[in-house]
XYZ file of C-alpha atoms in Angstrom:
682
model
C 169.850 11.129 325.566
C 170.012 12.610 322.470
C 166.086 12.885 320.749
C 165.595 15.158 319.135
C 165.455 14.794 314.995
C 168.383 15.845 313.408
C 169.101 16.043 309.745
C 170.823 14.212 307.537
C 173.300 16.618 307.115
C 173.127 17.319 310.832
C 173.811 14.168 312.211
C 177.490 13.588 310.107
C 178.461 16.799 311.036
C 178.060 16.031 314.545
C 179.926 12.863 314.223
C 179.904 11.494 317.388
C 177.073 13.818 319.022
C 178.231 15.329 322.963
C 174.747 14.070 323.851
C 174.576 9.529 323.616
C 171.639 9.106 320.888
C 169.110 6.232 323.117
C 170.199 2.212 322.701
C 168.654 1.047 320.379
C 167.070 -2.372 320.379
C 168.472 -5.529 318.616
C 166.621 -6.005 314.989
C 166.184 -8.790 314.512
C 164.462 -8.423 310.957
C 168.434 -8.271 309.866
C 170.793 -10.741 308.788
C 173.665 -10.667 311.836
C 177.639 -11.805 312.439
C 177.587 -14.402 314.562
C 179.005 -14.141 317.713
C 182.483 -14.549 317.776
C 184.491 -17.161 320.235
C 185.655 -16.128 323.633
C 189.831 -15.449 323.210
C 190.836 -12.635 325.256
C 191.627 -12.628 328.751
C 190.544 -10.913 331.699
C 192.359 -8.255 331.161
C 192.537 -7.671 327.787
C 188.754 -7.879 328.218
C 189.736 -4.944 330.132
C 192.169 -3.245 327.567
C 189.052 -3.609 324.465
C 187.053 -1.823 326.634
C 189.448 0.773 327.192
C 190.177 0.806 323.480
C 186.724 1.015 322.750
C 185.798 4.193 325.332
C 188.624 6.221 324.424
C 186.064 7.249 321.646
C 183.700 9.156 324.042
C 184.097 11.571 326.160
C 184.461 10.974 329.652
C 181.108 12.142 331.102
C 179.851 8.896 328.876
C 182.277 6.405 330.071
C 179.905 4.649 333.054
C 176.673 4.730 331.040
C 178.715 2.888 327.936
C 180.960 0.499 329.703
C 178.144 -1.868 331.192
C 176.675 -1.721 327.643
C 179.899 -2.478 325.912
C 180.645 -5.238 328.310
C 177.529 -7.178 327.541
C 178.125 -6.283 323.384
C 181.784 -8.326 323.977
C 180.256 -10.803 326.523
C 176.990 -11.693 323.615
C 178.509 -11.245 320.193
C 182.493 -11.185 320.684
C 182.878 -7.596 319.658
C 182.074 -4.230 320.795
C 180.249 -2.909 317.575
C 178.621 0.252 319.694
C 175.144 -0.479 318.181
C 173.609 2.930 320.888
C 175.714 4.631 317.995
C 173.940 3.330 314.437
C 172.849 6.763 312.534
C 168.944 6.596 312.884
C 169.092 8.389 308.673
C 168.659 5.210 305.934
C 171.148 3.603 304.787
C 172.114 4.222 300.887
C 174.706 6.190 297.888
C 172.756 9.334 298.298
C 173.078 11.709 295.346
C 176.852 13.265 295.520
C 175.372 16.381 295.975
C 173.752 15.022 298.834
C 176.561 15.020 301.553
C 177.380 17.746 302.974
C 180.959 18.244 301.980
C 183.841 21.395 301.038
C 185.324 18.643 298.535
C 183.740 16.874 296.478
C 186.242 14.168 296.388
C 185.229 12.997 299.652
C 181.891 13.647 299.026
C 182.108 10.187 296.174
C 183.953 8.561 299.322
C 181.169 9.510 301.546
C 178.910 7.882 299.059
C 180.833 4.953 297.931
C 181.488 4.054 302.359
C 176.873 4.208 302.410
C 177.033 2.283 299.146
C 179.241 -0.893 300.753
C 177.316 -0.477 304.151
C 173.543 -0.201 302.486
C 171.036 -3.232 304.389
C 170.300 -4.022 300.340
C 174.076 -4.552 299.947
C 175.666 -5.179 302.932
C 176.032 -9.230 303.859
C 175.738 -7.612 308.425
C 174.847 -4.589 307.822
C 175.353 -3.353 311.846
C 177.769 -5.575 312.187
C 179.394 -2.976 308.996
C 179.883 -6.467 307.518
C 180.197 -5.455 303.630
C 180.520 -9.484 302.936
C 182.234 -12.603 303.221
C 181.251 -13.221 307.519
C 183.857 -10.742 307.556
C 185.116 -7.956 305.012
C 184.283 -5.044 307.153
C 184.285 -1.237 306.382
C 184.390 -0.388 310.411
C 184.684 -1.744 313.109
C 182.468 0.418 315.108
C 179.897 3.066 314.831
C 181.611 4.998 316.628
C 184.886 5.165 313.650
C 182.037 5.515 310.847
C 179.752 8.039 312.766
C 184.039 10.228 313.442
C 185.221 9.042 309.051
C 182.330 10.890 308.051
C 182.548 13.305 309.725
C 186.076 13.848 308.706
C 185.864 13.267 304.797
C 182.572 16.920 305.133
C 184.456 18.912 306.975
C 188.057 18.077 304.821
C 189.554 20.275 301.169
C 191.484 18.972 298.873
C 194.430 19.646 300.180
C 194.190 16.957 303.063
C 194.638 13.264 303.314
C 192.269 11.219 306.191
C 194.439 8.500 307.283
C 192.758 5.381 307.684
C 194.050 2.860 310.287
C 192.005 -0.520 309.655
C 188.213 1.169 310.401
C 190.032 3.877 312.290
C 190.335 7.937 311.434
C 193.778 8.798 312.561
C 192.915 12.347 311.186
C 193.172 14.692 308.674
C 197.270 15.836 307.739
C 198.284 18.346 305.899
C 198.252 16.981 301.327
C 198.055 18.777 298.464
C 195.575 18.721 295.449
C 197.662 15.918 293.886
C 197.287 14.090 296.742
C 195.248 11.197 297.920
C 192.078 12.578 299.432
C 192.268 9.026 301.570
C 194.836 6.417 302.576
C 193.702 3.279 303.940
C 194.725 0.008 305.336
C 193.755 -2.577 306.858
C 195.251 -6.050 308.856
C 198.528 -4.517 308.225
C 199.439 -7.510 310.862
C 203.965 -8.801 311.123
C 204.038 -11.300 309.920
C 203.777 -13.776 312.231
C 200.820 -12.328 313.814
C 198.802 -13.765 310.195
C 197.248 -16.590 311.828
C 193.537 -17.772 312.117
C 193.181 -16.904 316.058
C 195.683 -13.165 315.610
C 192.708 -11.712 313.408
C 190.409 -12.518 316.432
C 192.433 -11.297 319.240
C 192.384 -7.922 317.871
C 189.894 -7.820 316.007
C 188.026 -8.047 319.200
C 190.018 -5.867 320.472
C 189.293 -3.299 318.279
C 192.645 -2.316 316.749
C 192.649 -4.286 313.409
C 189.855 -5.525 310.729
C 189.854 -7.491 308.250
C 189.126 -4.954 305.255
C 188.180 -8.727 302.807
C 188.864 -6.129 299.264
C 186.080 -3.904 298.732
C 184.299 -3.747 301.474
C 187.291 -2.523 303.899
C 188.129 0.575 300.383
C 185.498 1.450 300.568
C 184.765 0.085 296.650
C 182.026 -3.198 296.802
C 178.700 -2.489 294.230
C 176.372 -5.416 294.934
C 176.763 -8.984 294.261
C 176.959 -7.247 290.232
C 180.930 -7.168 290.423
C 181.410 -11.316 290.805
C 178.294 -12.081 289.125
C 180.036 -10.357 286.150
C 183.279 -12.282 287.170
C 181.325 -15.835 287.432
C 179.762 -15.473 284.264
C 183.087 -14.956 282.778
C 184.955 -18.407 284.825
C 181.338 -20.181 283.602
C 181.765 -19.655 280.649
C 185.180 -19.981 280.329
C 185.303 -22.657 281.781
C 182.820 -25.181 279.834
C 185.261 -23.436 276.593
C 188.288 -25.598 278.389
C 185.574 -28.957 278.526
C 184.291 -27.878 275.269
C 181.175 -27.545 275.608
C 178.573 -25.859 275.409
C 176.451 -24.314 278.564
C 173.022 -24.447 277.773
C 171.592 -28.376 279.058
C 174.762 -28.651 281.265
C 175.258 -28.731 285.027
C 177.659 -26.568 287.257
C 176.782 -27.546 291.152
C 178.172 -25.381 293.789
C 177.491 -23.794 296.983
C 176.959 -20.968 299.275
C 174.900 -17.378 298.574
C 176.138 -15.046 300.693
C 177.543 -11.447 299.600
C 180.153 -11.995 297.195
C 178.489 -15.995 296.387
C 175.069 -15.787 295.828
C 175.964 -14.245 291.905
C 177.013 -17.619 291.464
C 172.936 -18.312 289.665
C 173.089 -15.644 288.481
C 175.927 -15.338 286.347
C 175.149 -19.441 285.701
C 171.575 -18.277 284.044
C 173.444 -15.152 282.362
C 175.870 -18.106 280.613
C 173.214 -20.280 279.818
C 174.161 -23.029 281.843
C 171.743 -25.920 284.733
C 173.252 -24.682 287.792
C 172.510 -26.005 292.114
C 174.336 -23.885 294.194
C 173.544 -24.951 297.883
C 173.501 -22.636 300.907
C 172.624 -24.130 304.937
C 171.442 -20.511 305.699
C 167.671 -20.078 305.161
C 166.985 -16.322 305.645
C 169.690 -15.449 302.819
C 168.257 -18.129 300.282
C 165.053 -16.454 300.835
C 166.403 -13.366 300.182
C 168.106 -14.433 297.023
C 165.215 -16.536 296.141
C 162.935 -12.953 296.838
C 166.641 -11.196 294.517
C 165.406 -13.385 291.943
C 169.549 -14.471 292.057
C 167.670 -17.793 291.806
C 165.092 -18.883 289.738
C 163.774 -21.963 292.547
C 164.065 -23.093 295.574
C 163.731 -26.933 297.170
C 164.576 -28.447 300.341
C 164.598 -31.940 299.600
C 167.626 -33.963 297.763
C 164.910 -37.053 295.594
C 163.501 -33.352 294.513
C 165.926 -32.185 293.675
C 167.566 -34.728 291.525
C 164.243 -35.183 289.925
C 164.574 -31.037 288.300
C 168.010 -31.723 287.630
C 167.156 -34.733 285.361
C 164.119 -32.525 283.468
C 166.579 -29.258 283.062
C 169.012 -31.799 281.363
C 166.295 -33.969 278.946
C 165.205 -30.385 278.195
C 168.324 -28.614 278.082
C 166.847 -25.797 280.900
C 168.784 -22.665 281.077
C 167.438 -22.853 285.518
C 169.227 -22.189 288.686
C 168.053 -23.925 291.264
C 168.596 -23.215 294.892
C 169.113 -26.290 297.742
C 168.407 -25.003 301.429
C 171.234 -27.293 302.647
C 174.209 -28.951 303.166
C 176.565 -29.003 299.235
C 178.335 -32.045 300.293
C 174.627 -33.790 300.545
C 173.911 -32.883 296.925
C 177.237 -33.954 295.818
C 177.115 -37.337 297.581
C 172.983 -37.901 296.245
C 174.421 -36.665 292.638
C 176.704 -39.616 292.176
C 174.549 -41.878 293.991
C 171.757 -40.876 291.091
C 175.078 -41.147 288.898
C 173.867 -37.047 288.041
C 176.782 -35.693 285.353
C 178.008 -32.128 287.103
C 180.111 -30.466 284.190
C 181.804 -28.448 286.336
C 181.855 -27.522 289.803
C 183.389 -25.554 292.899
C 182.097 -23.933 295.834
C 182.316 -20.357 297.399
C 181.359 -21.246 300.992
C 183.280 -18.289 302.623
C 186.516 -20.740 304.010
C 189.000 -17.862 304.135
C 186.883 -17.922 307.628
C 186.024 -21.997 307.790
C 185.768 -20.842 312.536
C 183.893 -18.633 312.227
C 180.494 -19.003 310.162
C 182.085 -19.465 306.495
C 181.550 -23.399 305.814
C 179.327 -24.958 307.965
C 179.388 -28.773 309.094
C 176.668 -31.316 307.952
C 174.458 -33.501 309.858
C 173.281 -30.539 311.495
C 170.893 -27.973 311.183
C 172.624 -23.706 311.276
C 170.849 -23.310 314.517
C 172.765 -25.985 316.376
C 175.794 -25.143 314.223
C 175.624 -21.814 315.399
C 175.567 -22.564 318.359
C 178.359 -24.949 318.550
C 180.739 -22.159 316.925
C 179.707 -20.205 319.755
C 180.195 -22.340 322.291
C 182.035 -25.686 322.407
C 184.469 -23.793 318.699
C 187.386 -27.245 318.905
C 183.634 -28.958 318.363
C 182.717 -26.857 315.623
C 186.248 -26.963 313.753
C 186.545 -31.119 314.061
C 183.041 -31.059 312.641
C 184.506 -28.480 310.112
C 186.957 -30.593 309.259
C 185.209 -33.497 309.391
C 182.399 -32.039 306.515
C 185.015 -30.798 304.679
C 187.252 -34.667 303.787
C 183.912 -36.238 303.192
C 183.215 -32.821 300.489
C 186.526 -33.862 298.905
C 186.300 -37.075 299.038
C 182.270 -37.019 296.972
C 183.951 -34.434 294.402
C 186.917 -37.168 293.453
C 184.680 -39.481 292.911
C 182.379 -37.243 290.428
C 186.046 -35.639 289.003
C 186.977 -39.601 288.445
C 183.735 -40.035 286.103
C 184.866 -36.362 283.828
C 183.316 -33.705 286.485
C 186.376 -30.387 285.564
C 186.289 -28.801 289.390
C 188.297 -25.391 290.277
C 189.025 -24.529 293.270
C 186.513 -21.058 293.212
C 190.275 -18.888 295.349
C 188.095 -18.892 298.321
C 190.187 -21.680 300.239
C 188.879 -25.134 300.177
C 191.347 -26.480 298.903
C 193.569 -24.771 301.818
C 191.089 -26.143 304.433
C 190.316 -29.050 302.905
C 194.135 -29.147 302.436
C 195.080 -28.841 306.009
C 191.672 -30.658 307.460
C 193.718 -34.551 305.870
C 191.584 -34.580 302.436
C 192.666 -36.272 300.078
C 193.252 -33.534 297.627
C 196.529 -34.269 296.550
C 197.922 -36.954 293.718
C 200.691 -38.901 294.254
C 202.987 -39.765 291.560
C 200.979 -42.981 290.508
C 197.599 -40.751 290.003
C 195.934 -41.604 293.608
C 193.856 -39.513 296.042
C 196.053 -38.467 298.377
C 196.573 -36.068 301.330
C 199.414 -33.907 302.354
C 201.036 -36.262 305.335
C 200.533 -39.016 302.964
C 202.215 -37.458 300.214
C 204.983 -35.514 302.085
C 205.772 -39.200 303.521
C 206.724 -40.619 299.647
C 209.226 -37.640 299.508
C 206.778 -35.630 296.888
C 206.074 -31.576 296.530
C 203.092 -30.666 298.419
C 202.711 -26.961 297.095
C 199.996 -27.851 294.437
C 196.221 -30.097 294.647
C 195.045 -32.224 292.361
C 192.871 -29.798 291.304
C 193.540 -26.083 289.916
C 192.753 -22.968 291.132
C 190.188 -21.393 288.607
C 193.343 -18.299 287.947
C 195.677 -21.089 287.131
C 193.616 -22.196 284.756
C 190.878 -19.884 283.645
C 191.389 -16.113 284.807
C 195.260 -15.828 285.039
C 196.351 -17.162 281.804
C 193.132 -16.668 279.422
C 192.232 -13.016 281.069
C 194.878 -11.321 283.479
C 198.057 -12.190 282.044
C 196.257 -9.955 278.671
C 196.015 -7.452 281.208
C 192.000 -7.923 281.356
C 190.355 -7.363 285.081
C 187.487 -6.158 286.369
C 186.873 -2.708 285.690
C 183.784 -0.840 287.451
C 183.195 2.892 288.001
C 179.627 4.073 289.780
C 177.639 7.040 288.618
C 177.646 9.517 291.491
C 174.497 11.455 290.884
C 172.395 7.970 291.667
C 170.692 8.946 288.320
C 169.425 5.762 286.244
C 170.408 7.145 283.056
C 173.211 8.162 283.864
C 174.562 4.417 283.683
C 172.535 4.444 280.674
C 174.821 6.362 279.273
C 177.774 5.562 280.810
C 176.908 1.733 279.538
C 176.115 3.292 275.862
C 179.601 4.589 275.777
C 181.384 2.106 277.517
C 180.178 -0.562 274.242
C 180.909 1.900 271.771
C 184.556 2.244 273.269
C 184.821 -1.157 273.141
C 183.582 -2.066 269.986
C 185.661 0.798 268.340
C 188.855 -1.166 270.109
C 187.720 -4.345 268.867
C 187.866 -3.394 264.913
C 191.940 -3.345 265.658
C 192.306 -6.400 268.448
C 194.716 -8.840 268.153
C 193.822 -12.161 267.408
C 194.581 -13.215 271.401
C 191.874 -10.530 272.684
C 188.998 -10.992 270.246
C 187.431 -14.031 272.289
C 187.669 -10.997 275.648
C 186.474 -8.010 273.730
C 183.318 -9.464 272.302
C 182.456 -11.187 275.878
C 182.010 -8.031 277.758
C 181.034 -6.477 274.649
C 177.488 -9.106 274.836
C 177.925 -7.813 279.351
C 177.274 -4.719 279.041
C 174.822 -5.035 275.512
C 172.633 -7.281 278.156
C 173.622 -5.583 281.232
C 170.356 -3.663 281.944
C 168.077 -6.569 280.880
C 169.374 -8.422 283.701
C 168.448 -6.121 286.398
C 172.223 -5.775 288.097
C 172.426 -3.030 289.908
C 171.999 -3.184 293.526
C 172.748 -0.287 295.568
C 174.658 2.869 293.824
C 174.170 3.130 289.963
C 177.159 1.252 289.286
C 178.149 -1.122 286.275
C 182.006 -3.797 286.184
C 183.361 -5.307 282.532
C 186.593 -6.333 282.198
C 188.711 -4.252 280.608
C 193.145 -3.975 279.981
C 194.599 -0.655 279.883
C 193.791 0.667 276.921
C 189.998 -0.154 277.541
C 190.274 0.978 280.690
C 191.573 4.561 279.576
C 189.480 4.721 277.215
C 186.173 4.290 278.381
C 187.662 6.142 281.783
C 188.473 9.428 279.117
C 185.077 9.001 277.175
C 183.084 9.266 280.630
C 185.686 12.053 281.932
C 184.281 13.936 277.941
C 181.187 13.282 278.859
C 181.078 15.256 281.959
C 182.976 18.232 280.829
C 179.458 18.483 277.881
C 177.056 18.147 280.717
C 175.669 14.762 279.118
C 176.130 12.806 282.976
C 177.587 13.928 286.414
C 180.040 12.557 288.262
C 181.543 9.256 288.189
C 183.741 7.394 290.200
C 186.218 4.754 288.809
C 187.299 2.087 290.945
C 188.031 -2.094 290.328
C 187.713 -5.115 292.582
C 191.393 -5.831 293.947
C 191.089 -9.197 292.089
C 193.038 -8.254 289.637
C 195.941 -7.576 286.939
C 198.250 -5.729 289.915
C 196.659 -5.684 292.636
C 196.280 -8.948 294.499
C 199.525 -11.110 295.533
C 197.427 -14.708 296.258
C 199.285 -17.671 296.362
C 195.904 -19.507 296.224
C 194.052 -17.369 293.784
C 195.182 -14.095 291.892
C 198.884 -15.320 291.179
C 198.633 -19.017 291.453
C 199.547 -18.525 288.005
C 202.514 -17.547 288.688
C 205.374 -20.365 288.313
C 208.642 -18.992 288.965
C 208.525 -19.380 292.730
C 207.664 -15.972 293.295
C 204.142 -16.531 294.272
C 204.727 -16.406 297.513
C 206.073 -12.470 297.573
C 203.820 -9.242 298.083
C 205.647 -6.874 295.758
C 203.376 -6.478 293.340
C 200.601 -5.359 294.870
C 201.854 -3.467 297.494
C 203.714 -1.411 295.482
C 200.582 -1.233 292.769
C 199.161 0.862 295.737
C 202.499 3.013 295.957
C 202.690 3.518 292.296
C 199.116 4.112 291.984
C 198.392 7.401 295.026
C 201.002 9.603 293.711
C 199.808 9.137 289.901
C 196.222 10.843 290.619
C 193.604 8.050 292.688
C 191.086 9.621 294.444
C 191.858 6.891 297.691
C 194.042 3.655 297.643
C 194.319 1.035 299.853
C 196.582 -1.845 300.832
C 194.335 -5.142 302.893
C 196.315 -8.320 304.374
C 193.879 -10.811 303.985
C 190.921 -10.730 301.512
C 188.820 -13.919 300.157
C 191.464 -16.524 300.607
C 192.009 -15.519 304.347
C 193.447 -14.007 306.405
C 197.383 -13.838 306.370
C 196.920 -15.733 303.323
C 196.879 -12.973 300.543
C 197.735 -8.899 300.305
C 195.759 -6.568 298.512
C 195.218 -3.343 297.061
C 192.125 -1.208 295.311
C 191.981 2.196 294.428
C 189.515 4.164 293.732
C 189.308 7.528 290.968
C 187.649 10.726 290.736
C 185.789 12.188 287.220
C 184.457 15.256 287.567
C 185.681 16.583 283.629
C 188.614 18.452 283.460
C 192.032 18.945 281.857
C 193.372 17.484 285.373
C 191.571 14.357 285.507
C 191.994 13.532 282.473
C 195.640 13.467 282.979
C 195.488 11.343 285.450
C 193.600 9.106 284.295
C 196.296 8.280 281.842
C 199.067 8.034 284.391
C 197.280 5.900 286.598
C 194.956 3.723 285.224
C 198.404 2.727 283.051
C 200.240 2.040 285.631
C 197.311 0.115 287.754
C 197.610 -2.666 284.754
C 200.913 -2.387 283.634
C 202.586 -3.549 287.173
C 201.034 -6.298 287.007
C 201.751 -7.603 283.512
C 205.397 -6.998 283.527
C 205.379 -9.322 287.123
C 203.582 -12.027 284.934
C 205.883 -11.179 282.119
C 208.543 -11.972 284.428
C 207.547 -15.227 285.565
C 207.501 -16.271 281.941
C 204.517 -16.209 281.429
C 203.508 -15.758 277.331
C 200.197 -13.783 277.635
C 202.022 -11.783 279.610
C 204.935 -11.467 277.493
C 202.718 -10.661 274.169
C 200.667 -8.168 276.739
C 203.938 -6.045 277.898
C 205.718 -5.550 274.520
C 202.187 -4.273 272.732
C 202.038 -2.033 276.018
C 205.623 -0.804 274.700
C 204.879 0.092 271.355
C 201.915 2.357 272.534
C 203.793 4.096 274.999
C 207.778 5.031 274.320
C 208.341 5.260 278.250
C 207.453 1.889 278.885
C 210.439 0.102 279.534
C 210.077 -3.498 280.951
C 212.656 -6.236 281.437
C 212.092 -9.040 279.544
C 213.157 -12.876 280.650
C 214.850 -15.171 278.680
C 213.773 -18.257 278.227
C 216.469 -21.267 279.440
C 216.401 -25.013 277.283
C 214.745 -27.609 278.887
C 217.636 -30.070 277.376
C 219.999 -27.745 279.077
C 218.380 -27.921 282.998
C 218.615 -31.455 281.981
C 221.796 -32.178 281.789
C 222.136 -31.119 285.287
């Protein structure tokens, strides 16, 4: 057994050590993933063990076999806890990584950031956010991947199969250093139980969006997106945020950003969460202002906040259904309502049933999965019914793309409206012969982010300062702000509000203390903004004003994701269930200069419900980086605008015509509009 102390660099270079490290005790202070349900047959369990042991020399099999069998029985997965590194997991300065390629070192930095205990939701299970959004399936994969990245040169590409490092292949300097796929299943094998089975076998994983693509930057990303959403939501209902109420739920990896976003927007936010540990974490981090455990006290506190027009975020430790029902009884008006529980993962900890404790629910989830499913669906029906009562009194409710309405529909909730305006469930609507593809409530993309942001090319552009220096982040904030202010001077009226929102955001980014983990920043920008900001960064690197910068974005963007219930929900030409855009996106990024590319099945709305892709790009101050950033960032945005314009989205038609004016080599097929009166003759 390995007992000597080994340096960080040496541990990286060893990969999977010849001598096994000592077993590690289960750390109860860490937020762990829930036990996954037992889904494998006896023969499949043997296959899962066989698959896990293939990472290790045969001499270790007798030692590891009972250990892995115990993990499979106890947790429903083989995580290989023994292989967890002894060093602290966080994004080190790029110079700290043993690597022959600076591009590879940047990817190592990003992987460690995704697994930082301050960033990751379940760090010991290698899950970054969303309950199942994994960077790797086990610790052997992590160790082997880091070793490959340390060894690779700039004429090799590392191929990643759903967390498994297939190996280094010869390529060339302009090729991506890493190509990542996650969960790319044959279409008929993308049901929830398929994920449970094949993930337990160790042959695929759910990479979420930025978890399995090494581009998560903590809750800051969703703070910004939620701030923009809340601001535009209040604009839609023609109200100021001040003194008005936003009610939602979830304080986990992504959803935990909601209270902070509400504070930045300036409203009253009530966010319910059933997990006591994560609620306390958010309170300690300052992402919520107050925690309340009693409904009567919550009613009193909200009434006071309304009367005094406070900007405040309140966490209710309990079930969100109780909040909606209590506020209805107390006649508290909710202005904006949503939900951001992980309903893409409803049967494994993404959503909890009412009328039972967190602990009781976890026990039922593992030991009585069918009963747990019944209780979840019963709660979803109550949840929808309570929301319906509030919207009848004027609340604006939107689906936040977490599959709430999808799973409520599957549970038989009344989240449709018939032709006379009555709330009904899907079976009733179907029996009336009416359309069952549209719910009573819009996705936030349909009403807010699609027409106001994505159609114009605005989406979540992000960067990480590879030096790890806060002063570099401050400098990049200043550069980005100056670029945006210069662009805004000559921007068309259609995008002036977008420009103003993001200038305001970047000016307040430092004071809002949004950095968790790496020195990272996000803002919404179109292709022009992204290219000009990136070029200014590259020039600053060349001038030695800052260190290297890693560019990326959320997959939740203009082009990266095909998701009929979220990112592409405002595409009405019948193509919202197709996935050509995201596949073309990642292919195009890969030969236009991305440092790494990724394509996933899954994302925030669920396994089998979305295909999403992303990239990472390293800026090193060279002319080659300048060429790559212009080629790739232009494509990465305008691919999606083109698709949206072909769907006859007016904002996208405006944006792609503007892009063609700026780039002579861009020629896009534009739609012709058909007169509705002519169609009505059919």
